[in-house]
Amino acid sequence: MSEIAIKSKAPREPLFSKKNKKLITDPLTDNNPVTIQVLGICSALAITVQVSQGVVMGLSVIFVTVMGNLLISLLRNVIPSKIRIIVQLVVAASLVIIVNEVLKAYLPDISEKLSVFVGLIITNCIIMGRFEAFAMANKPWPSVLDGFGNGLGYAGLLVLVAIFRELFGSGTLGGIPIFGNSLPGEESGLYAMGYANNNMMILPPMALVIVGCIIWVQRSRNKSLQESH
Amino acid sequence: MALNKESNAYTFGFAIALVIVVGTILASLSLGLKDKQEKNGVVKKKMDILKAMLPMEEANKIDRSNAEENFNKYVDLKNALVLDMNGKPVEGNAFDIDIKKDYKNKTLKESDKKFPLFVAQKDGKKLYVIPIIGKGLWGPIWGNLCIGEDMRTVVGASFGHQGETPGLGAEITQQFFIDRWIGETILDENGDFTPFEIVKDGSGPKPQKVDGITGGTITSKGVEEMANRGLSVYATYFKSNMQ
Amino acid sequence: MESTLDIFVKAIFSENMIFAYFLGMCSYLAVSKTVKTAVGLGAAVIFVLVVTVPVNYLLENYMLKAGALSWLGDEYANIDLSFLSFIMFIAVVASIVQLVEMLVEKFAPALYGALGIFLPLIAVNCSILGGALFMQERQYSTLLDATAFSLGSGIGWFIAIVAIAAIREKIRYSNVPAPLRGLGITFIITGLMGIAFMSFMGIKYGKDVKKEKAPTTMVGQINNDKN
């Protein structure tokens, strides 16, 4: 099994064959895990107040989906089917613990803000969904690509929502002021003209409304995705 | 050897092997990173203390990389004191006291709680840094108040929060809010404790009244409660040690 | 320091699992098409939360936390197993769900008929693990507080899913723009409900109320908040 995987790695072309490419690009658009498959919203939206948090969370999820898919795919022929769900959970949980410990050690400030939401990656349905639906039945390399694509689709949406919320809610992007200085008494840029941040964007419910609007835009452009009710 | 994948023995064997492998990996990772994580906590605490005692321009230069060095420059932990609830110094290591844990712990008696007091030296003057903790609207808030050499004037402060509403309650970390505390006194001429009162924004400076934050009333009230409860212990100590 | 009642009420309203933390959104969106199924899932979530959070609380305080093993003897007092908490919590949740499913099937077939199909769904419901993780993060000091928190969170989740299911049943007769139908409008409605729930924020309960001398202060504060 592993021999085939190594072989397919050697020539460049089949590595990113059309089919493999699709594994990455599909989840980004028409098969997005969040807006289409409705998976993994749980841990996503509460931390999209700042772009930096969204990026770290997105990268953590990509790490877990890629590594998890790889491990499950490598083990797929030895996992006893009776306990496969538990094995998948253990793999997911261990990877998340690794992410959490590393974040705590190297990015303590962001780790503090993400608090319990790193732990909640375990129950992110994308992870378990991809393990069960793809990695259990496919070779390692496509599984890695699939994990990467789905992780990226999730991360992309997180960052997109975070951009809206941080830009309009705090007037910054990645902590850098975009509209000028908003400190009372020393306003500059747009603030000097009377612009004010929309504090509403920072409150949790607005994340849902933004995702709703993203779904709206996506489905207006691709009519086949529309639901009857 | 032909393995029957569905047999109970195989399932058990697999489960045990998995647990051992996962356990080993995680335990070694956790041990390997533990020192760094603990150090992060220590550095954070030192940063908070420094932020309270230094003026804004200097405090902004403090980050994780130089906190340790600056902390050692100003603060000698050997001079730090541990007080009991009556403001009497007792034995103990001030830096190791986790006031957050004590605050949350309902079973701990008030009389068993310990209160750390850090003593710093800056430009030949003594500064006293008092860590305080309380609750805001959404979660815990904390801070450090810095009292000057006269043992009654607030010369600096820093506040932190976990998840106060951005733009409203979260503004307590901003310099403009901290500025409102500086110059307030915690003891009157007789050395008696005078509690703070947070008042509505914009009513102008008055003694013992600190302007709250518009729209962040509950967080501001939380800061008031936290400062008064925290300071009341130290006030007794300051009173008995005032020249 | 919060009173137990305080924790309970807060968990239902201002710290609602769905509206403030988006926990359990997957099943919330998938199983909210009719009120009947929503009630079933909501009840199952309350049940599982109330069972798992106290168990995880004991696990956290007598096994995982730094120094938690000191009851075994002084030489164990320095052990800190908290890095294992994620894996332990999820294992506890998964096995308790399994156990509960078997017990309910054996001893209460009627209840099993109502809740049975939802129980497996719940093992990977974020609100259950979320309940355990929040319990750990907030360091509740007694078992009673942890239980009150879990019951409150469960009830909050129940209210949320039943409310959205009722709205979705009605909205079928409305003329929603085609691209928004189904998922899109559900998201937006949930957002609006979340905003409505935010008005529960800052309610003063228990001890805090006693401290306020005159009711006018409260009015003053509310007005101040609106500024």
PDB file of C-alpha atoms in Angstrom, chain A:
ATOM      1  CA  MET A   1       0.000   0.000   0.000  1.00  0.00           C
ATOM      2  CA  SER A   2       2.642   2.469   1.056  1.00  0.00           C
ATOM      3  CA  GLU A   3       4.650   1.524  -2.020  1.00  0.00           C
ATOM      4  CA  ILE A   4       1.956   2.838  -4.292  1.00  0.00           C
ATOM      5  CA  ALA A   5       1.805   6.021  -2.326  1.00  0.00           C
ATOM      6  CA  ILE A   6       5.520   6.531  -2.692  1.00  0.00           C
ATOM      7  CA  LYS A   7       5.359   5.755  -6.397  1.00  0.00           C
ATOM      8  CA  SER A   8       2.629   8.257  -6.997  1.00  0.00           C
ATOM      9  CA  LYS A   9       4.720  10.856  -5.242  1.00  0.00           C
ATOM     10  CA  ALA A  10       7.700  10.515  -7.567  1.00  0.00           C
ATOM     11  CA  PRO A  11       6.356  11.878 -10.869  1.00  0.00           C
ATOM     12  CA  ARG A  12       5.130  15.402 -10.577  1.00  0.00           C
ATOM     13  CA  GLU A  13       2.156  15.326 -12.849  1.00  0.00           C
ATOM     14  CA  PRO A  14      -0.062  12.638 -11.227  1.00  0.00           C
ATOM     15  CA  LEU A  15       0.630  14.198  -7.851  1.00  0.00           C
ATOM     16  CA  PHE A  16      -1.653  17.050  -8.745  1.00  0.00           C
ATOM     17  CA  SER A  17      -3.734  15.272 -11.329  1.00  0.00           C
ATOM     18  CA  LYS A  18      -7.093  16.730 -12.224  1.00  0.00           C
ATOM     19  CA  LYS A  19      -8.859  14.464  -9.779  1.00  0.00           C
ATOM     20  CA  ASN A  20      -6.504  15.352  -6.975  1.00  0.00           C
ATOM     21  CA  LYS A  21      -6.781  19.042  -7.681  1.00  0.00           C
ATOM     22  CA  LYS A  22     -10.511  18.760  -7.459  1.00  0.00           C
ATOM     23  CA  LEU A  23     -10.114  17.366  -3.958  1.00  0.00           C
ATOM     24  CA  ILE A  24      -8.664  20.696  -2.921  1.00  0.00           C
ATOM     25  CA  THR A  25     -10.693  23.126  -4.984  1.00  0.00           C
ATOM     26  CA  ASP A  26     -14.124  21.602  -4.449  1.00  0.00           C
ATOM     27  CA  PRO A  27     -14.372  22.292  -0.739  1.00  0.00           C
ATOM     28  CA  LEU A  28     -13.328  25.871  -1.386  1.00  0.00           C
ATOM     29  CA  THR A  29     -16.392  26.692  -3.424  1.00  0.00           C
ATOM     30  CA  ASP A  30     -19.265  24.439  -4.392  1.00  0.00           C
ATOM     31  CA  ASN A  31     -18.742  21.882  -1.675  1.00  0.00           C
ATOM     32  CA  ASN A  32     -17.662  24.178   1.129  1.00  0.00           C
ATOM     33  CA  PRO A  33     -17.870  22.307   4.427  1.00  0.00           C
ATOM     34  CA  VAL A  34     -19.480  25.237   6.206  1.00  0.00           C
ATOM     35  CA  THR A  35     -21.857  26.840   3.750  1.00  0.00           C
ATOM     36  CA  ILE A  36     -22.935  23.735   1.823  1.00  0.00           C
ATOM     37  CA  GLN A  37     -22.353  20.687   3.973  1.00  0.00           C
ATOM     38  CA  VAL A  38     -23.295  22.623   7.139  1.00  0.00           C
ATOM     39  CA  LEU A  39     -20.497  21.034   9.125  1.00  0.00           C
ATOM     40  CA  GLY A  40     -18.261  22.427  11.796  1.00  0.00           C
ATOM     41  CA  ILE A  41     -19.910  25.730  12.490  1.00  0.00           C
ATOM     42  CA  CYS A  42     -19.888  25.000  16.185  1.00  0.00           C
ATOM     43  CA  SER A  43     -16.391  26.023  17.052  1.00  0.00           C
ATOM     44  CA  ALA A  44     -16.038  28.472  14.228  1.00  0.00           C
ATOM     45  CA  LEU A  45     -17.944  31.639  14.694  1.00  0.00           C
ATOM     46  CA  ALA A  46     -17.230  32.768  18.206  1.00  0.00           C
ATOM     47  CA  ILE A  47     -13.577  33.389  17.442  1.00  0.00           C
ATOM     48  CA  THR A  48     -13.947  35.371  14.232  1.00  0.00           C
ATOM     49  CA  VAL A  49     -13.767  38.754  15.933  1.00  0.00           C
ATOM     50  CA  GLN A  50     -10.169  39.260  14.861  1.00  0.00           C
ATOM     51  CA  VAL A  51      -8.426  38.081  11.714  1.00  0.00           C
ATOM     52  CA  SER A  52      -5.425  36.808  13.664  1.00  0.00           C
ATOM     53  CA  GLN A  53      -7.612  34.509  15.746  1.00  0.00           C
ATOM     54  CA  GLY A  54      -9.382  33.292  12.608  1.00  0.00           C
ATOM     55  CA  VAL A  55      -6.060  32.518  10.922  1.00  0.00           C
ATOM     56  CA  VAL A  56      -4.681  30.617  13.905  1.00  0.00           C
ATOM     57  CA  MET A  57      -7.911  28.678  14.295  1.00  0.00           C
ATOM     58  CA  GLY A  58      -7.972  27.923  10.555  1.00  0.00           C
ATOM     59  CA  LEU A  59      -4.379  26.708  10.574  1.00  0.00           C
ATOM     60  CA  SER A  60      -5.077  24.515  13.596  1.00  0.00           C
ATOM     61  CA  VAL A  61      -8.017  22.908  11.833  1.00  0.00           C
ATOM     62  CA  ILE A  62      -5.989  22.391   8.642  1.00  0.00           C
ATOM     63  CA  PHE A  63      -3.268  20.706  10.697  1.00  0.00           C
ATOM     64  CA  VAL A  64      -5.783  18.404  12.366  1.00  0.00           C
ATOM     65  CA  THR A  65      -7.622  17.477   9.153  1.00  0.00           C
ATOM     66  CA  VAL A  66      -4.435  16.826   7.172  1.00  0.00           C
ATOM     67  CA  MET A  67      -2.594  14.858   9.840  1.00  0.00           C
ATOM     68  CA  GLY A  68      -5.735  13.050  10.944  1.00  0.00           C
ATOM     69  CA  ASN A  69      -6.703  12.068   7.422  1.00  0.00           C
ATOM     70  CA  LEU A  70      -3.155  10.840   6.804  1.00  0.00           C
ATOM     71  CA  LEU A  71      -3.030   8.755   9.994  1.00  0.00           C
ATOM     72  CA  ILE A  72      -6.488   7.287   9.565  1.00  0.00           C
ATOM     73  CA  SER A  73      -5.778   6.490   5.934  1.00  0.00           C
ATOM     74  CA  LEU A  74      -2.516   4.737   6.853  1.00  0.00           C
ATOM     75  CA  LEU A  75      -4.264   2.792   9.584  1.00  0.00           C
ATOM     76  CA  ARG A  76      -7.443   2.103   7.663  1.00  0.00           C
ATOM     77  CA  ASN A  77      -6.632  -1.546   7.072  1.00  0.00           C
ATOM     78  CA  VAL A  78      -5.687  -2.349  10.646  1.00  0.00           C
ATOM     79  CA  ILE A  79      -8.405  -0.506  12.562  1.00  0.00           C
ATOM     80  CA  PRO A  80     -10.970  -2.997  13.908  1.00  0.00           C
ATOM     81  CA  SER A  81     -14.324  -1.873  12.588  1.00  0.00           C
ATOM     82  CA  LYS A  82     -16.008  -2.287  15.983  1.00  0.00           C
ATOM     83  CA  ILE A  83     -14.038   0.497  17.592  1.00  0.00           C
ATOM     84  CA  ARG A  84     -13.312   2.631  14.574  1.00  0.00           C
ATOM     85  CA  ILE A  85     -15.295   5.642  15.796  1.00  0.00           C
ATOM     86  CA  ILE A  86     -13.433   5.622  19.087  1.00  0.00           C
ATOM     87  CA  VAL A  87     -10.120   5.288  17.259  1.00  0.00           C
ATOM     88  CA  GLN A  88     -11.036   8.256  15.087  1.00  0.00           C
ATOM     89  CA  LEU A  89     -11.968  10.261  18.171  1.00  0.00           C
ATOM     90  CA  VAL A  90      -8.693   9.370  19.867  1.00  0.00           C
ATOM     91  CA  VAL A  91      -6.686  10.409  16.813  1.00  0.00           C
ATOM     92  CA  ALA A  92      -8.600  13.689  16.551  1.00  0.00           C
ATOM     93  CA  ALA A  93      -8.334  14.393  20.265  1.00  0.00           C
ATOM     94  CA  SER A  94      -4.597  13.665  20.379  1.00  0.00           C
ATOM     95  CA  LEU A  95      -3.919  15.962  17.430  1.00  0.00           C
ATOM     96  CA  VAL A  96      -5.974  18.702  19.061  1.00  0.00           C
ATOM     97  CA  ILE A  97      -4.052  18.274  22.314  1.00  0.00           C
ATOM     98  CA  ILE A  98      -0.814  18.677  20.352  1.00  0.00           C
ATOM     99  CA  VAL A  99      -2.146  21.873  18.757  1.00  0.00           C
ATOM    100  CA  ASN A 100      -3.316  23.190  22.116  1.00  0.00           C
ATOM    101  CA  GLU A 101      -0.043  22.496  23.914  1.00  0.00           C
ATOM    102  CA  VAL A 102       1.998  24.065  21.127  1.00  0.00           C
ATOM    103  CA  LEU A 103      -0.243  27.156  21.025  1.00  0.00           C
ATOM    104  CA  LYS A 104       0.011  27.533  24.791  1.00  0.00           C
ATOM    105  CA  ALA A 105       3.779  27.387  24.612  1.00  0.00           C
ATOM    106  CA  TYR A 106       4.435  29.566  21.589  1.00  0.00           C
ATOM    107  CA  LEU A 107       1.388  31.817  21.096  1.00  0.00           C
ATOM    108  CA  PRO A 108       0.128  32.286  24.669  1.00  0.00           C
ATOM    109  CA  ASP A 109      -1.840  35.461  23.974  1.00  0.00           C
ATOM    110  CA  ILE A 110      -3.871  34.002  21.124  1.00  0.00           C
ATOM    111  CA  SER A 111      -4.257  30.708  22.954  1.00  0.00           C
ATOM    112  CA  GLU A 112      -5.837  32.583  25.862  1.00  0.00           C
ATOM    113  CA  LYS A 113      -8.367  34.230  23.553  1.00  0.00           C
ATOM    114  CA  LEU A 114      -9.284  31.025  21.752  1.00  0.00           C
ATOM    115  CA  SER A 115      -9.791  29.384  25.171  1.00  0.00           C
ATOM    116  CA  VAL A 116     -12.109  26.386  24.897  1.00  0.00           C
ATOM    117  CA  PHE A 117     -12.592  26.657  21.166  1.00  0.00           C
ATOM    118  CA  VAL A 118      -9.334  24.881  20.394  1.00  0.00           C
ATOM    119  CA  GLY A 119     -10.611  21.902  22.364  1.00  0.00           C
ATOM    120  CA  LEU A 120     -13.859  22.031  20.489  1.00  0.00           C
ATOM    121  CA  ILE A 121     -12.047  21.265  17.231  1.00  0.00           C
ATOM    122  CA  ILE A 122     -12.433  17.635  18.368  1.00  0.00           C
ATOM    123  CA  THR A 123     -16.172  17.733  17.912  1.00  0.00           C
ATOM    124  CA  ASN A 124     -15.925  19.772  14.742  1.00  0.00           C
ATOM    125  CA  CYS A 125     -18.009  17.605  12.447  1.00  0.00           C
ATOM    126  CA  ILE A 126     -15.667  18.283   9.520  1.00  0.00           C
ATOM    127  CA  ILE A 127     -12.933  16.275  11.183  1.00  0.00           C
ATOM    128  CA  MET A 128     -14.961  13.202  12.032  1.00  0.00           C
ATOM    129  CA  GLY A 129     -16.885  13.516   8.780  1.00  0.00           C
ATOM    130  CA  ARG A 130     -13.741  13.458   6.639  1.00  0.00           C
ATOM    131  CA  PHE A 131     -12.189  10.631   8.668  1.00  0.00           C
ATOM    132  CA  GLU A 132     -15.245   8.451   8.263  1.00  0.00           C
ATOM    133  CA  ALA A 133     -16.281   9.403   4.754  1.00  0.00           C
ATOM    134  CA  PHE A 134     -12.941   9.792   2.998  1.00  0.00           C
ATOM    135  CA  ALA A 135      -9.842   8.658   4.866  1.00  0.00           C
ATOM    136  CA  MET A 136     -11.293   5.255   5.830  1.00  0.00           C
ATOM    137  CA  ALA A 137     -11.704   4.403   2.149  1.00  0.00           C
ATOM    138  CA  ASN A 138      -8.853   6.145   0.354  1.00  0.00           C
ATOM    139  CA  LYS A 139      -5.095   6.030  -0.013  1.00  0.00           C
ATOM    140  CA  PRO A 140      -2.925   8.378   2.058  1.00  0.00           C
ATOM    141  CA  TRP A 141      -2.070  10.979  -0.576  1.00  0.00           C
ATOM    142  CA  PRO A 142      -5.615  11.735  -1.761  1.00  0.00           C
ATOM    143  CA  SER A 143      -6.639  11.743   1.905  1.00  0.00           C
ATOM    144  CA  VAL A 144      -4.052  14.375   2.707  1.00  0.00           C
ATOM    145  CA  LEU A 145      -5.285  16.494  -0.184  1.00  0.00           C
ATOM    146  CA  ASP A 146      -8.878  16.009   0.882  1.00  0.00           C
ATOM    147  CA  GLY A 147      -8.005  16.986   4.438  1.00  0.00           C
ATOM    148  CA  PHE A 148      -6.141  20.025   3.214  1.00  0.00           C
ATOM    149  CA  GLY A 149      -8.967  21.095   0.912  1.00  0.00           C
ATOM    150  CA  ASN A 150     -11.622  20.794   3.585  1.00  0.00           C
ATOM    151  CA  GLY A 151      -9.453  22.445   6.201  1.00  0.00           C
ATOM    152  CA  LEU A 152      -8.736  25.256   3.782  1.00  0.00           C
ATOM    153  CA  GLY A 153     -12.391  25.672   2.868  1.00  0.00           C
ATOM    154  CA  TYR A 154     -13.173  26.017   6.547  1.00  0.00           C
ATOM    155  CA  ALA A 155     -10.238  28.316   7.253  1.00  0.00           C
ATOM    156  CA  GLY A 156     -11.095  30.470   4.243  1.00  0.00           C
ATOM    157  CA  LEU A 157     -14.625  31.045   5.459  1.00  0.00           C
ATOM    158  CA  LEU A 158     -13.398  31.809   8.983  1.00  0.00           C
ATOM    159  CA  VAL A 159     -10.967  34.400   7.707  1.00  0.00           C
ATOM    160  CA  LEU A 160     -13.574  35.911   5.393  1.00  0.00           C
ATOM    161  CA  VAL A 161     -16.043  36.345   8.256  1.00  0.00           C
ATOM    162  CA  ALA A 162     -13.249  37.630  10.493  1.00  0.00           C
ATOM    163  CA  ILE A 163     -12.249  40.243   7.893  1.00  0.00           C
ATOM    164  CA  PHE A 164     -15.781  41.659   7.791  1.00  0.00           C
ATOM    165  CA  ARG A 165     -16.124  41.662  11.555  1.00  0.00           C
ATOM    166  CA  GLU A 166     -12.752  43.139  12.368  1.00  0.00           C
ATOM    167  CA  LEU A 167     -12.834  45.752   9.607  1.00  0.00           C
ATOM    168  CA  PHE A 168     -16.280  47.106  10.410  1.00  0.00           C
ATOM    169  CA  GLY A 169     -16.301  46.275  14.103  1.00  0.00           C
ATOM    170  CA  SER A 170     -12.901  47.539  15.180  1.00  0.00           C
ATOM    171  CA  GLY A 171     -11.692  49.406  12.090  1.00  0.00           C
ATOM    172  CA  THR A 172      -8.546  47.282  11.963  1.00  0.00           C
ATOM    173  CA  LEU A 173      -7.242  44.308   9.977  1.00  0.00           C
ATOM    174  CA  GLY A 174      -4.839  42.020  11.780  1.00  0.00           C
ATOM    175  CA  GLY A 175      -4.552  44.687  14.457  1.00  0.00           C
ATOM    176  CA  ILE A 176      -3.467  47.400  11.985  1.00  0.00           C
ATOM    177  CA  PRO A 177      -5.788  50.421  11.871  1.00  0.00           C
ATOM    178  CA  ILE A 178      -7.364  50.875   8.450  1.00  0.00           C
ATOM    179  CA  PHE A 179      -9.652  53.843   8.921  1.00  0.00           C
ATOM    180  CA  GLY A 180      -7.323  55.930  11.076  1.00  0.00           C
ATOM    181  CA  ASN A 181      -7.021  56.481  14.800  1.00  0.00           C
ATOM    182  CA  SER A 182     -10.245  55.986  16.742  1.00  0.00           C
ATOM    183  CA  LEU A 183      -9.006  56.953  20.222  1.00  0.00           C
ATOM    184  CA  PRO A 184     -11.298  59.571  21.740  1.00  0.00           C
ATOM    185  CA  GLY A 185      -9.718  62.984  21.506  1.00  0.00           C
ATOM    186  CA  GLU A 186      -7.157  62.086  18.859  1.00  0.00           C
ATOM    187  CA  GLU A 187      -9.292  60.904  15.966  1.00  0.00           C
ATOM    188  CA  SER A 188      -7.781  60.892  12.528  1.00  0.00           C
ATOM    189  CA  GLY A 189      -8.664  59.607   9.067  1.00  0.00           C
ATOM    190  CA  LEU A 190     -12.296  58.555   8.638  1.00  0.00           C
ATOM    191  CA  TYR A 191     -12.979  58.904  12.354  1.00  0.00           C
ATOM    192  CA  ALA A 192     -12.221  62.608  12.186  1.00  0.00           C
ATOM    193  CA  MET A 193     -15.026  62.866   9.618  1.00  0.00           C
ATOM    194  CA  GLY A 194     -17.501  61.328  12.005  1.00  0.00           C
ATOM    195  CA  TYR A 195     -17.220  57.655  11.110  1.00  0.00           C
ATOM    196  CA  ALA A 196     -17.841  55.280  13.994  1.00  0.00           C
ATOM    197  CA  ASN A 197     -17.125  51.605  14.415  1.00  0.00           C
ATOM    198  CA  ASN A 198     -20.117  49.320  14.307  1.00  0.00           C
ATOM    199  CA  ASN A 199     -19.865  47.665  17.704  1.00  0.00           C
ATOM    200  CA  MET A 200     -22.637  45.332  16.698  1.00  0.00           C
ATOM    201  CA  MET A 201     -20.248  43.484  14.373  1.00  0.00           C
ATOM    202  CA  ILE A 202     -18.209  42.365  17.341  1.00  0.00           C
ATOM    203  CA  LEU A 203     -21.136  40.769  19.128  1.00  0.00           C
ATOM    204  CA  PRO A 204     -21.510  37.029  18.505  1.00  0.00           C
ATOM    205  CA  PRO A 205     -24.852  37.018  16.625  1.00  0.00           C
ATOM    206  CA  MET A 206     -23.480  39.075  13.745  1.00  0.00           C
ATOM    207  CA  ALA A 207     -21.222  36.188  12.743  1.00  0.00           C
ATOM    208  CA  LEU A 208     -24.344  34.190  11.949  1.00  0.00           C
ATOM    209  CA  VAL A 209     -25.852  36.989   9.915  1.00  0.00           C
ATOM    210  CA  ILE A 210     -22.626  37.361   7.930  1.00  0.00           C
ATOM    211  CA  VAL A 211     -22.481  33.637   7.176  1.00  0.00           C
ATOM    212  CA  GLY A 212     -26.139  33.863   6.130  1.00  0.00           C
ATOM    213  CA  CYS A 213     -25.256  36.636   3.710  1.00  0.00           C
ATOM    214  CA  ILE A 214     -22.278  34.693   2.320  1.00  0.00           C
ATOM    215  CA  ILE A 215     -24.609  31.748   1.690  1.00  0.00           C
ATOM    216  CA  TRP A 216     -27.033  34.139  -0.001  1.00  0.00           C
ATOM    217  CA  VAL A 217     -24.366  35.435  -2.381  1.00  0.00           C
ATOM    218  CA  GLN A 218     -23.041  31.964  -3.115  1.00  0.00           C
ATOM    219  CA  ARG A 219     -26.461  30.520  -3.877  1.00  0.00           C
ATOM    220  CA  SER A 220     -27.535  33.417  -6.033  1.00  0.00           C
ATOM    221  CA  ARG A 221     -24.535  32.724  -8.229  1.00  0.00           C
ATOM    222  CA  ASN A 222     -24.991  28.969  -8.296  1.00  0.00           C
ATOM    223  CA  LYS A 223     -28.684  28.197  -8.635  1.00  0.00           C
ATOM    224  CA  SER A 224     -28.212  24.411  -8.397  1.00  0.00           C
ATOM    225  CA  LEU A 225     -27.432  24.804  -4.681  1.00  0.00           C
ATOM    226  CA  GLN A 226     -30.737  26.422  -3.805  1.00  0.00           C
ATOM    227  CA  GLU A 227     -33.131  24.580  -1.530  1.00  0.00           C
ATOM    228  CA  SER A 228     -36.859  24.525  -2.070  1.00  0.00           C
ATOM    229  CA  HIS A 229     -37.453  25.248   1.604  1.00  0.00           C
TER     230      HIS A 229
END
